[in-house]
Amino acid sequence: MNGRLVAALESGGTKMVAALSRGPDGIVARERIPTTSPQETVRALVEFFEREQAAHGRAEALSIGTFGPADLDVESETFGFITTTPKPGWSQTDLLGPLRDVVGEVPVVFETDVNAALFGEATWGAATGLKNAAYFTVGTGIGGGLMIDGGLVHGSGHPEMGHMRVKRHPDDPFEGVCSFHGDCLEGLACGPAIEKRWGMKAEDLPKDHPAWEMEAYYLAQACVNVLTIAPVQRIILGGGVMHQEQLLPMVRKQVTYLINGYLDLPEELIVSPELGDHAGLLGGVALGHRRLADLDEQN
């Protein structure tokens, strides 16, 4: 689906990826911007959208998928804000406001980065045709998104599956890196946790390092927790840590072991994102298209 032009942003703790796009084959402008201070980062995003809209035309929708926690309540005074995030300096940052000012009075989508990635995979990737799926991104932090009956799940806020409690590995004395919870899933299994525990970045660890068995143990628990709460048809594992090709089969094996025959697991249950590292950005475009289509139906 290459449709109307959307101003899309995937907002991450390490980098921001901004684009003007009509779909997977219609990205007309794209830029990666480091996530530094809110002031510096937002200014760079504003400059990107000003420059690229002048060159390529104005977007018809603005769609943001952001790290969180974030305020997704359109009725809230802080709608579009990043709220109590562990990312230093970013708590209570208005991310949406300055971008809405530069893009103009267009329909807006403000979602979590993982929900956006999940929607992208449901539209153009590994969850196409499925109504029930989950997505975990494992990188600077860990986030989780959930889709039930074709709709992204929200409640009083949004899912915070990266901060679920997991059983500690028997050989792991590490205290965890989460500034709020210490040894939650993110605190034990995100990229910075791997680096702090082992004294080496994940991408520099050998494939046979014991780090990967431990990582698989924690990520498998997250998958099992989702399966016992919301029996999804597919779980997609993305993010920089999942670039380690040996890790996905290890997670699958651990999930089978932990389930121990209790559930009938679907084939191809745990997979990589077909959209790769573009899932969040393209998910934002897909959400923008969905918002425009919904408005067209109402009018």
PDB file of C-alpha atoms in Angstrom:
ATOM      1  CA  MET A   1       0.000   0.000   0.000  1.00  0.00           C
ATOM      2  CA  ASN A   2       1.670   3.175  -1.218  1.00  0.00           C
ATOM      3  CA  GLY A   3      -0.782   5.879  -0.288  1.00  0.00           C
ATOM      4  CA  ARG A   4      -0.911   9.413   0.975  1.00  0.00           C
ATOM      5  CA  LEU A   5       2.154  11.203   2.295  1.00  0.00           C
ATOM      6  CA  VAL A   6       2.713  10.753   6.036  1.00  0.00           C
ATOM      7  CA  ALA A   7       5.223  12.497   8.297  1.00  0.00           C
ATOM      8  CA  ALA A   8       6.429   9.580  10.418  1.00  0.00           C
ATOM      9  CA  LEU A   9       8.752   9.366  13.401  1.00  0.00           C
ATOM     10  CA  GLU A  10      10.173   6.361  15.196  1.00  0.00           C
ATOM     11  CA  SER A  11      11.389   7.803  18.483  1.00  0.00           C
ATOM     12  CA  GLY A  12      13.944   5.635  20.273  1.00  0.00           C
ATOM     13  CA  GLY A  13      16.202   5.975  23.274  1.00  0.00           C
ATOM     14  CA  THR A  14      19.342   5.888  21.110  1.00  0.00           C
ATOM     15  CA  LYS A  15      18.131   7.335  17.816  1.00  0.00           C
ATOM     16  CA  MET A  16      15.184   8.982  16.125  1.00  0.00           C
ATOM     17  CA  VAL A  17      14.246   8.006  12.576  1.00  0.00           C
ATOM     18  CA  ALA A  18      12.133  10.605  10.786  1.00  0.00           C
ATOM     19  CA  ALA A  19      10.628  10.243   7.325  1.00  0.00           C
ATOM     20  CA  LEU A  20       8.150  11.425   4.768  1.00  0.00           C
ATOM     21  CA  SER A  21       6.677   8.270   3.295  1.00  0.00           C
ATOM     22  CA  ARG A  22       3.779   6.794   1.354  1.00  0.00           C
ATOM     23  CA  GLY A  23       4.600   3.189   2.285  1.00  0.00           C
ATOM     24  CA  PRO A  24       7.390   0.586   2.129  1.00  0.00           C
ATOM     25  CA  ASP A  25       8.250   1.483  -1.471  1.00  0.00           C
ATOM     26  CA  GLY A  26       7.466   5.154  -1.126  1.00  0.00           C
ATOM     27  CA  ILE A  27       9.922   6.658   1.370  1.00  0.00           C
ATOM     28  CA  VAL A  28      10.697  10.054  -0.160  1.00  0.00           C
ATOM     29  CA  ALA A  29      12.910  11.384   2.655  1.00  0.00           C
ATOM     30  CA  ARG A  30      14.469   9.740   5.692  1.00  0.00           C
ATOM     31  CA  GLU A  31      16.986  10.777   8.343  1.00  0.00           C
ATOM     32  CA  ARG A  32      18.475   9.192  11.449  1.00  0.00           C
ATOM     33  CA  ILE A  33      18.967  11.645  14.307  1.00  0.00           C
ATOM     34  CA  PRO A  34      20.793  10.739  17.548  1.00  0.00           C
ATOM     35  CA  THR A  35      18.702  10.964  20.725  1.00  0.00           C
ATOM     36  CA  THR A  36      20.650  13.481  22.784  1.00  0.00           C
ATOM     37  CA  SER A  37      18.950  16.181  24.866  1.00  0.00           C
ATOM     38  CA  PRO A  38      15.250  16.857  24.222  1.00  0.00           C
ATOM     39  CA  GLN A  39      15.988  20.400  23.047  1.00  0.00           C
ATOM     40  CA  GLU A  40      18.686  19.409  20.571  1.00  0.00           C
ATOM     41  CA  THR A  41      16.851  16.346  19.284  1.00  0.00           C
ATOM     42  CA  VAL A  42      13.464  18.013  18.820  1.00  0.00           C
ATOM     43  CA  ARG A  43      15.103  20.963  17.075  1.00  0.00           C
ATOM     44  CA  ALA A  44      16.757  18.585  14.590  1.00  0.00           C
ATOM     45  CA  LEU A  45      13.421  16.850  13.959  1.00  0.00           C
ATOM     46  CA  VAL A  46      11.666  20.171  13.344  1.00  0.00           C
ATOM     47  CA  GLU A  47      14.391  21.194  10.894  1.00  0.00           C
ATOM     48  CA  PHE A  48      14.056  17.865   9.044  1.00  0.00           C
ATOM     49  CA  PHE A  49      10.300  18.171   8.557  1.00  0.00           C
ATOM     50  CA  GLU A  50      10.553  21.848   7.574  1.00  0.00           C
ATOM     51  CA  ARG A  51      13.210  21.111   4.964  1.00  0.00           C
ATOM     52  CA  GLU A  52      11.713  17.935   3.514  1.00  0.00           C
ATOM     53  CA  GLN A  53       8.143  19.215   3.302  1.00  0.00           C
ATOM     54  CA  ALA A  54       9.457  22.243   1.419  1.00  0.00           C
ATOM     55  CA  ALA A  55      11.146  19.864  -1.029  1.00  0.00           C
ATOM     56  CA  HIS A  56       8.505  17.124  -1.366  1.00  0.00           C
ATOM     57  CA  GLY A  57       5.157  18.613  -0.384  1.00  0.00           C
ATOM     58  CA  ARG A  58       3.183  18.736   2.819  1.00  0.00           C
ATOM     59  CA  ALA A  59       2.232  15.601   4.700  1.00  0.00           C
ATOM     60  CA  GLU A  60      -1.428  14.718   5.156  1.00  0.00           C
ATOM     61  CA  ALA A  61      -0.901  13.087   8.567  1.00  0.00           C
ATOM     62  CA  LEU A  62       1.635  13.035  11.397  1.00  0.00           C
ATOM     63  CA  SER A  63       2.347   9.686  13.042  1.00  0.00           C
ATOM     64  CA  ILE A  64       4.741   9.129  15.957  1.00  0.00           C
ATOM     65  CA  GLY A  65       5.804   5.871  17.559  1.00  0.00           C
ATOM     66  CA  THR A  66       7.769   6.694  20.699  1.00  0.00           C
ATOM     67  CA  PHE A  67       9.686   5.121  23.547  1.00  0.00           C
ATOM     68  CA  GLY A  68       7.913   5.585  26.829  1.00  0.00           C
ATOM     69  CA  PRO A  69       6.126   5.663  29.058  1.00  0.00           C
ATOM     70  CA  ALA A  70       4.128   8.204  27.071  1.00  0.00           C
ATOM     71  CA  ASP A  71       0.733   9.877  27.355  1.00  0.00           C
ATOM     72  CA  LEU A  72      -1.498   8.457  24.588  1.00  0.00           C
ATOM     73  CA  ASP A  73      -4.777   9.883  25.956  1.00  0.00           C
ATOM     74  CA  VAL A  74      -6.053  12.431  23.427  1.00  0.00           C
ATOM     75  CA  GLU A  75      -8.145  14.069  26.161  1.00  0.00           C
ATOM     76  CA  SER A  76      -5.153  14.626  28.442  1.00  0.00           C
ATOM     77  CA  GLU A  77      -3.399  17.968  28.844  1.00  0.00           C
ATOM     78  CA  THR A  78      -0.105  16.129  28.346  1.00  0.00           C
ATOM     79  CA  PHE A  79      -1.152  14.120  25.287  1.00  0.00           C
ATOM     80  CA  GLY A  80       1.939  13.619  23.170  1.00  0.00           C
ATOM     81  CA  PHE A  81       4.353  13.860  26.104  1.00  0.00           C
ATOM     82  CA  ILE A  82       6.990  11.333  27.094  1.00  0.00           C
ATOM     83  CA  THR A  83       6.292  10.926  30.821  1.00  0.00           C
ATOM     84  CA  THR A  84       8.213   8.951  33.488  1.00  0.00           C
ATOM     85  CA  THR A  85      10.827   7.470  31.209  1.00  0.00           C
ATOM     86  CA  PRO A  86      14.102   5.944  32.439  1.00  0.00           C
ATOM     87  CA  LYS A  87      15.812   7.908  29.625  1.00  0.00           C
ATOM     88  CA  PRO A  88      17.732  10.664  31.493  1.00  0.00           C
ATOM     89  CA  GLY A  89      16.455  14.164  30.841  1.00  0.00           C
ATOM     90  CA  TRP A  90      13.412  13.120  28.808  1.00  0.00           C
ATOM     91  CA  SER A  91      10.716  12.865  31.482  1.00  0.00           C
ATOM     92  CA  GLN A  92       7.758  15.186  30.825  1.00  0.00           C
ATOM     93  CA  THR A  93       8.987  16.127  27.355  1.00  0.00           C
ATOM     94  CA  ASP A  94       6.438  17.416  24.839  1.00  0.00           C
ATOM     95  CA  LEU A  95       7.421  15.452  21.730  1.00  0.00           C
ATOM     96  CA  LEU A  96       4.245  15.877  19.715  1.00  0.00           C
ATOM     97  CA  GLY A  97       3.642  19.624  20.129  1.00  0.00           C
ATOM     98  CA  PRO A  98       6.648  21.039  18.242  1.00  0.00           C
ATOM     99  CA  LEU A  99       6.228  18.508  15.427  1.00  0.00           C
ATOM    100  CA  ARG A 100       2.527  19.207  15.088  1.00  0.00           C
ATOM    101  CA  ASP A 101       3.388  22.915  14.789  1.00  0.00           C
ATOM    102  CA  VAL A 102       5.772  22.317  11.873  1.00  0.00           C
ATOM    103  CA  VAL A 103       3.706  19.675  10.038  1.00  0.00           C
ATOM    104  CA  GLY A 104       0.498  21.679  10.406  1.00  0.00           C
ATOM    105  CA  GLU A 105      -3.154  21.007  11.188  1.00  0.00           C
ATOM    106  CA  VAL A 106      -3.292  17.393  10.047  1.00  0.00           C
ATOM    107  CA  PRO A 107      -4.613  14.209  11.678  1.00  0.00           C
ATOM    108  CA  VAL A 108      -2.257  12.905  14.360  1.00  0.00           C
ATOM    109  CA  VAL A 109      -1.325   9.441  15.647  1.00  0.00           C
ATOM    110  CA  PHE A 110       0.732   9.167  18.839  1.00  0.00           C
ATOM    111  CA  GLU A 111       1.622   5.577  19.745  1.00  0.00           C
ATOM    112  CA  THR A 112       4.336   3.560  21.408  1.00  0.00           C
ATOM    113  CA  ASP A 113       7.252   2.535  19.208  1.00  0.00           C
ATOM    114  CA  VAL A 114       6.528  -1.156  19.739  1.00  0.00           C
ATOM    115  CA  ASN A 115       2.827  -0.837  18.962  1.00  0.00           C
ATOM    116  CA  ALA A 116       3.782   1.010  15.790  1.00  0.00           C
ATOM    117  CA  ALA A 117       6.264  -1.731  14.880  1.00  0.00           C
ATOM    118  CA  LEU A 118       3.622  -4.379  15.538  1.00  0.00           C
ATOM    119  CA  PHE A 119       1.112  -2.545  13.348  1.00  0.00           C
ATOM    120  CA  GLY A 120       3.705  -2.289  10.604  1.00  0.00           C
ATOM    121  CA  GLU A 121       4.318  -6.030  10.758  1.00  0.00           C
ATOM    122  CA  ALA A 122       0.563  -6.678  10.750  1.00  0.00           C
ATOM    123  CA  THR A 123       0.193  -4.477   7.663  1.00  0.00           C
ATOM    124  CA  TRP A 124       3.226  -5.415   5.576  1.00  0.00           C
ATOM    125  CA  GLY A 125       5.277  -8.009   7.482  1.00  0.00           C
ATOM    126  CA  ALA A 126       5.431 -11.046   9.735  1.00  0.00           C
ATOM    127  CA  ALA A 127       1.924 -10.691  11.217  1.00  0.00           C
ATOM    128  CA  THR A 128       0.058 -10.019   7.968  1.00  0.00           C
ATOM    129  CA  GLY A 129      -3.359 -11.647   8.063  1.00  0.00           C
ATOM    130  CA  LEU A 130      -3.251 -12.323  11.808  1.00  0.00           C
ATOM    131  CA  LYS A 131      -5.557 -10.755  14.386  1.00  0.00           C
ATOM    132  CA  ASN A 132      -3.578 -11.621  17.526  1.00  0.00           C
ATOM    133  CA  ALA A 133       0.134 -10.929  17.818  1.00  0.00           C
ATOM    134  CA  ALA A 134       2.799  -9.455  20.083  1.00  0.00           C
ATOM    135  CA  TYR A 135       6.038  -7.607  19.410  1.00  0.00           C
ATOM    136  CA  PHE A 136       9.064  -7.155  21.673  1.00  0.00           C
ATOM    137  CA  THR A 137      11.911  -4.831  20.843  1.00  0.00           C
ATOM    138  CA  VAL A 138      15.139  -5.676  22.678  1.00  0.00           C
ATOM    139  CA  GLY A 139      17.712  -2.918  22.536  1.00  0.00           C
ATOM    140  CA  THR A 140      18.583   0.101  24.669  1.00  0.00           C
ATOM    141  CA  GLY A 141      15.456  -0.839  26.602  1.00  0.00           C
ATOM    142  CA  ILE A 142      12.786  -3.493  26.167  1.00  0.00           C
ATOM    143  CA  GLY A 143       9.280  -2.663  25.052  1.00  0.00           C
ATOM    144  CA  GLY A 144       6.286  -4.798  24.177  1.00  0.00           C
ATOM    145  CA  GLY A 145       3.211  -4.265  22.041  1.00  0.00           C
ATOM    146  CA  LEU A 146       0.052  -6.373  21.826  1.00  0.00           C
ATOM    147  CA  MET A 147      -2.656  -6.711  19.189  1.00  0.00           C
ATOM    148  CA  ILE A 148      -5.924  -8.515  19.988  1.00  0.00           C
ATOM    149  CA  ASP A 149      -8.720  -8.988  17.435  1.00  0.00           C
ATOM    150  CA  GLY A 150      -6.867  -6.662  15.086  1.00  0.00           C
ATOM    151  CA  GLY A 151      -6.674  -3.763  17.551  1.00  0.00           C
ATOM    152  CA  LEU A 152      -3.662  -2.444  19.448  1.00  0.00           C
ATOM    153  CA  VAL A 153      -4.126  -2.887  23.187  1.00  0.00           C
ATOM    154  CA  HIS A 154      -4.389   0.114  25.503  1.00  0.00           C
ATOM    155  CA  GLY A 155      -5.783   0.484  28.990  1.00  0.00           C
ATOM    156  CA  SER A 156      -5.224   3.185  31.561  1.00  0.00           C
ATOM    157  CA  GLY A 157      -2.012   3.708  29.612  1.00  0.00           C
ATOM    158  CA  HIS A 158      -0.209   1.301  27.332  1.00  0.00           C
ATOM    159  CA  PRO A 159       1.410  -2.111  27.861  1.00  0.00           C
ATOM    160  CA  GLU A 160       4.736  -1.956  29.721  1.00  0.00           C
ATOM    161  CA  MET A 161       5.778  -5.526  29.076  1.00  0.00           C
ATOM    162  CA  GLY A 162       9.435  -4.608  29.231  1.00  0.00           C
ATOM    163  CA  HIS A 163       9.006  -4.089  32.970  1.00  0.00           C
ATOM    164  CA  MET A 164       7.323  -7.404  33.758  1.00  0.00           C
ATOM    165  CA  ARG A 165       8.889  -9.423  36.553  1.00  0.00           C
ATOM    166  CA  VAL A 166      10.810 -12.516  35.511  1.00  0.00           C
ATOM    167  CA  LYS A 167      12.392 -15.353  37.440  1.00  0.00           C
ATOM    168  CA  ARG A 168      16.104 -14.812  37.900  1.00  0.00           C
ATOM    169  CA  HIS A 169      18.496 -17.192  36.159  1.00  0.00           C
ATOM    170  CA  PRO A 170      20.179 -19.495  38.726  1.00  0.00           C
ATOM    171  CA  ASP A 171      23.654 -18.293  37.677  1.00  0.00           C
ATOM    172  CA  ASP A 172      22.839 -14.581  37.525  1.00  0.00           C
ATOM    173  CA  PRO A 173      23.750 -12.394  40.529  1.00  0.00           C
ATOM    174  CA  PHE A 174      23.427  -9.207  38.443  1.00  0.00           C
ATOM    175  CA  GLU A 175      21.325  -6.533  40.177  1.00  0.00           C
ATOM    176  CA  GLY A 176      19.786  -5.123  36.972  1.00  0.00           C
ATOM    177  CA  VAL A 177      19.937  -1.699  35.345  1.00  0.00           C
ATOM    178  CA  CYS A 178      16.338  -0.452  35.441  1.00  0.00           C
ATOM    179  CA  SER A 179      16.289   2.805  37.381  1.00  0.00           C
ATOM    180  CA  PHE A 180      12.757   2.055  38.576  1.00  0.00           C
ATOM    181  CA  HIS A 181      12.688  -1.718  39.192  1.00  0.00           C
ATOM    182  CA  GLY A 182      16.237  -3.009  39.119  1.00  0.00           C
ATOM    183  CA  ASP A 183      15.837  -6.600  37.966  1.00  0.00           C
ATOM    184  CA  CYS A 184      12.703  -6.484  35.796  1.00  0.00           C
ATOM    185  CA  LEU A 185      12.891  -7.903  32.257  1.00  0.00           C
ATOM    186  CA  GLU A 186      14.429  -4.710  30.887  1.00  0.00           C
ATOM    187  CA  GLY A 187      16.761  -4.410  33.835  1.00  0.00           C
ATOM    188  CA  LEU A 188      18.146  -7.900  33.226  1.00  0.00           C
ATOM    189  CA  ALA A 189      17.967  -8.361  29.455  1.00  0.00           C
ATOM    190  CA  CYS A 190      18.297  -5.030  27.607  1.00  0.00           C
ATOM    191  CA  GLY A 191      21.476  -4.094  25.762  1.00  0.00           C
ATOM    192  CA  PRO A 192      22.932  -1.954  28.573  1.00  0.00           C
ATOM    193  CA  ALA A 193      22.278  -4.810  31.044  1.00  0.00           C
ATOM    194  CA  ILE A 194      24.253  -7.207  28.860  1.00  0.00           C
ATOM    195  CA  GLU A 195      27.125  -4.737  28.603  1.00  0.00           C
ATOM    196  CA  LYS A 196      27.211  -3.951  32.314  1.00  0.00           C
ATOM    197  CA  ARG A 197      26.953  -7.606  33.353  1.00  0.00           C
ATOM    198  CA  TRP A 198      29.656  -8.910  31.010  1.00  0.00           C
ATOM    199  CA  GLY A 199      31.811  -5.805  30.484  1.00  0.00           C
ATOM    200  CA  MET A 200      31.321  -5.960  26.724  1.00  0.00           C
ATOM    201  CA  LYS A 201      28.680  -4.779  24.238  1.00  0.00           C
ATOM    202  CA  ALA A 202      26.291  -7.449  22.999  1.00  0.00           C
ATOM    203  CA  GLU A 203      27.570  -7.275  19.430  1.00  0.00           C
ATOM    204  CA  ASP A 204      31.127  -7.977  20.637  1.00  0.00           C
ATOM    205  CA  LEU A 205      30.306 -11.115  22.636  1.00  0.00           C
ATOM    206  CA  PRO A 206      31.153 -14.474  21.010  1.00  0.00           C
ATOM    207  CA  LYS A 207      28.216 -16.536  19.748  1.00  0.00           C
ATOM    208  CA  ASP A 208      28.987 -19.294  22.271  1.00  0.00           C
ATOM    209  CA  HIS A 209      29.238 -16.921  25.250  1.00  0.00           C
ATOM    210  CA  PRO A 210      27.078 -17.886  28.277  1.00  0.00           C
ATOM    211  CA  ALA A 211      25.413 -14.482  27.958  1.00  0.00           C
ATOM    212  CA  TRP A 212      23.177 -15.803  25.197  1.00  0.00           C
ATOM    213  CA  GLU A 213      21.770 -18.750  27.127  1.00  0.00           C
ATOM    214  CA  MET A 214      20.938 -16.341  29.945  1.00  0.00           C
ATOM    215  CA  GLU A 215      19.401 -13.812  27.534  1.00  0.00           C
ATOM    216  CA  ALA A 216      17.263 -16.527  25.942  1.00  0.00           C
ATOM    217  CA  TYR A 217      16.089 -17.603  29.396  1.00  0.00           C
ATOM    218  CA  TYR A 218      14.754 -14.123  30.190  1.00  0.00           C
ATOM    219  CA  LEU A 219      13.218 -13.441  26.774  1.00  0.00           C
ATOM    220  CA  ALA A 220      11.539 -16.864  26.752  1.00  0.00           C
ATOM    221  CA  GLN A 221       9.862 -16.057  30.056  1.00  0.00           C
ATOM    222  CA  ALA A 222       8.493 -12.867  28.524  1.00  0.00           C
ATOM    223  CA  CYS A 223       7.079 -14.864  25.602  1.00  0.00           C
ATOM    224  CA  VAL A 224       5.526 -17.446  27.920  1.00  0.00           C
ATOM    225  CA  ASN A 225       3.956 -14.733  30.053  1.00  0.00           C
ATOM    226  CA  VAL A 226       2.304 -13.254  26.960  1.00  0.00           C
ATOM    227  CA  LEU A 227       1.112 -16.659  25.784  1.00  0.00           C
ATOM    228  CA  THR A 228      -0.548 -17.421  29.125  1.00  0.00           C
ATOM    229  CA  ILE A 229      -2.254 -14.013  29.311  1.00  0.00           C
ATOM    230  CA  ALA A 230      -3.144 -13.376  25.667  1.00  0.00           C
ATOM    231  CA  PRO A 231      -2.739 -16.511  23.508  1.00  0.00           C
ATOM    232  CA  VAL A 232      -1.378 -14.771  20.430  1.00  0.00           C
ATOM    233  CA  GLN A 233      -0.728 -16.414  17.074  1.00  0.00           C
ATOM    234  CA  ARG A 234       2.726 -14.896  16.678  1.00  0.00           C
ATOM    235  CA  ILE A 235       5.400 -13.188  18.745  1.00  0.00           C
ATOM    236  CA  ILE A 236       7.884 -11.003  16.869  1.00  0.00           C
ATOM    237  CA  LEU A 237      11.262 -10.294  18.447  1.00  0.00           C
ATOM    238  CA  GLY A 238      13.077  -7.248  17.079  1.00  0.00           C
ATOM    239  CA  GLY A 239      15.641  -4.674  18.190  1.00  0.00           C
ATOM    240  CA  GLY A 240      19.405  -4.520  18.101  1.00  0.00           C
ATOM    241  CA  VAL A 241      20.076  -7.352  20.561  1.00  0.00           C
ATOM    242  CA  MET A 242      18.067  -9.714  18.348  1.00  0.00           C
ATOM    243  CA  HIS A 243      20.556  -9.159  15.512  1.00  0.00           C
ATOM    244  CA  GLN A 244      22.507 -12.014  17.095  1.00  0.00           C
ATOM    245  CA  GLU A 245      21.395 -14.814  14.755  1.00  0.00           C
ATOM    246  CA  GLN A 246      21.967 -17.555  17.326  1.00  0.00           C
ATOM    247  CA  LEU A 247      19.569 -15.973  19.837  1.00  0.00           C
ATOM    248  CA  LEU A 248      16.175 -16.564  18.207  1.00  0.00           C
ATOM    249  CA  PRO A 249      16.518 -20.381  18.039  1.00  0.00           C
ATOM    250  CA  MET A 250      17.643 -20.376  21.673  1.00  0.00           C
ATOM    251  CA  VAL A 251      14.551 -18.423  22.718  1.00  0.00           C
ATOM    252  CA  ARG A 252      12.298 -20.827  20.815  1.00  0.00           C
ATOM    253  CA  LYS A 253      13.916 -23.793  22.532  1.00  0.00           C
ATOM    254  CA  GLN A 254      13.513 -22.210  25.972  1.00  0.00           C
ATOM    255  CA  VAL A 255       9.849 -21.379  25.318  1.00  0.00           C
ATOM    256  CA  THR A 256       9.138 -25.009  24.411  1.00  0.00           C
ATOM    257  CA  TYR A 257      10.927 -26.133  27.581  1.00  0.00           C
ATOM    258  CA  LEU A 258       9.077 -23.671  29.828  1.00  0.00           C
ATOM    259  CA  ILE A 259       5.649 -24.454  28.357  1.00  0.00           C
ATOM    260  CA  ASN A 260       6.378 -28.155  28.954  1.00  0.00           C
ATOM    261  CA  GLY A 261       3.528 -29.365  26.743  1.00  0.00           C
ATOM    262  CA  TYR A 262       0.844 -27.330  28.546  1.00  0.00           C
ATOM    263  CA  LEU A 263      -0.097 -25.241  25.487  1.00  0.00           C
ATOM    264  CA  ASP A 264      -0.444 -26.227  21.853  1.00  0.00           C
ATOM    265  CA  LEU A 265       2.034 -23.792  20.330  1.00  0.00           C
ATOM    266  CA  PRO A 266       1.350 -22.494  16.811  1.00  0.00           C
ATOM    267  CA  GLU A 267       3.885 -23.181  14.084  1.00  0.00           C
ATOM    268  CA  GLU A 268       6.238 -20.271  13.453  1.00  0.00           C
ATOM    269  CA  LEU A 269       5.215 -18.805  16.779  1.00  0.00           C
ATOM    270  CA  ILE A 270       8.346 -16.750  17.478  1.00  0.00           C
ATOM    271  CA  VAL A 271       9.840 -14.961  14.494  1.00  0.00           C
ATOM    272  CA  SER A 272      11.991 -12.028  13.443  1.00  0.00           C
ATOM    273  CA  PRO A 273      10.384  -8.887  11.988  1.00  0.00           C
ATOM    274  CA  GLU A 274      10.072  -9.085   8.209  1.00  0.00           C
ATOM    275  CA  LEU A 275      10.393  -5.308   8.043  1.00  0.00           C
ATOM    276  CA  GLY A 276      13.631  -5.509  10.028  1.00  0.00           C
ATOM    277  CA  ASP A 277      14.732  -2.286  11.676  1.00  0.00           C
ATOM    278  CA  HIS A 278      12.177  -0.337   9.608  1.00  0.00           C
ATOM    279  CA  ALA A 279       9.171  -1.899  11.354  1.00  0.00           C
ATOM    280  CA  GLY A 280       8.558   1.016  13.711  1.00  0.00           C
ATOM    281  CA  LEU A 281       8.888   3.697  11.063  1.00  0.00           C
ATOM    282  CA  LEU A 282       6.720   1.889   8.515  1.00  0.00           C
ATOM    283  CA  GLY A 283       4.240   1.079  11.247  1.00  0.00           C
ATOM    284  CA  GLY A 284       3.903   4.797  11.819  1.00  0.00           C
ATOM    285  CA  VAL A 285       3.137   5.265   8.136  1.00  0.00           C
ATOM    286  CA  ALA A 286       0.556   2.468   8.247  1.00  0.00           C
ATOM    287  CA  LEU A 287      -1.068   4.023  11.316  1.00  0.00           C
ATOM    288  CA  GLY A 288      -1.189   7.367   9.528  1.00  0.00           C
ATOM    289  CA  HIS A 289      -2.925   5.726   6.573  1.00  0.00           C
ATOM    290  CA  ARG A 290      -5.380   4.012   8.925  1.00  0.00           C
ATOM    291  CA  ARG A 291      -6.187   7.316  10.628  1.00  0.00           C
ATOM    292  CA  LEU A 292      -6.820   9.042   7.309  1.00  0.00           C
ATOM    293  CA  ALA A 293      -9.004   6.150   6.100  1.00  0.00           C
ATOM    294  CA  ASP A 294     -11.046   6.231   9.314  1.00  0.00           C
ATOM    295  CA  LEU A 295     -11.641   9.962   8.895  1.00  0.00           C
ATOM    296  CA  ASP A 296     -12.648   9.459   5.262  1.00  0.00           C
ATOM    297  CA  GLU A 297     -15.251   6.909   6.363  1.00  0.00           C
ATOM    298  CA  GLN A 298     -16.657   9.335   8.930  1.00  0.00           C
ATOM    299  CA  ASN A 299     -17.037  12.109   6.358  1.00  0.00           C
TER     300      ASN A 299
END
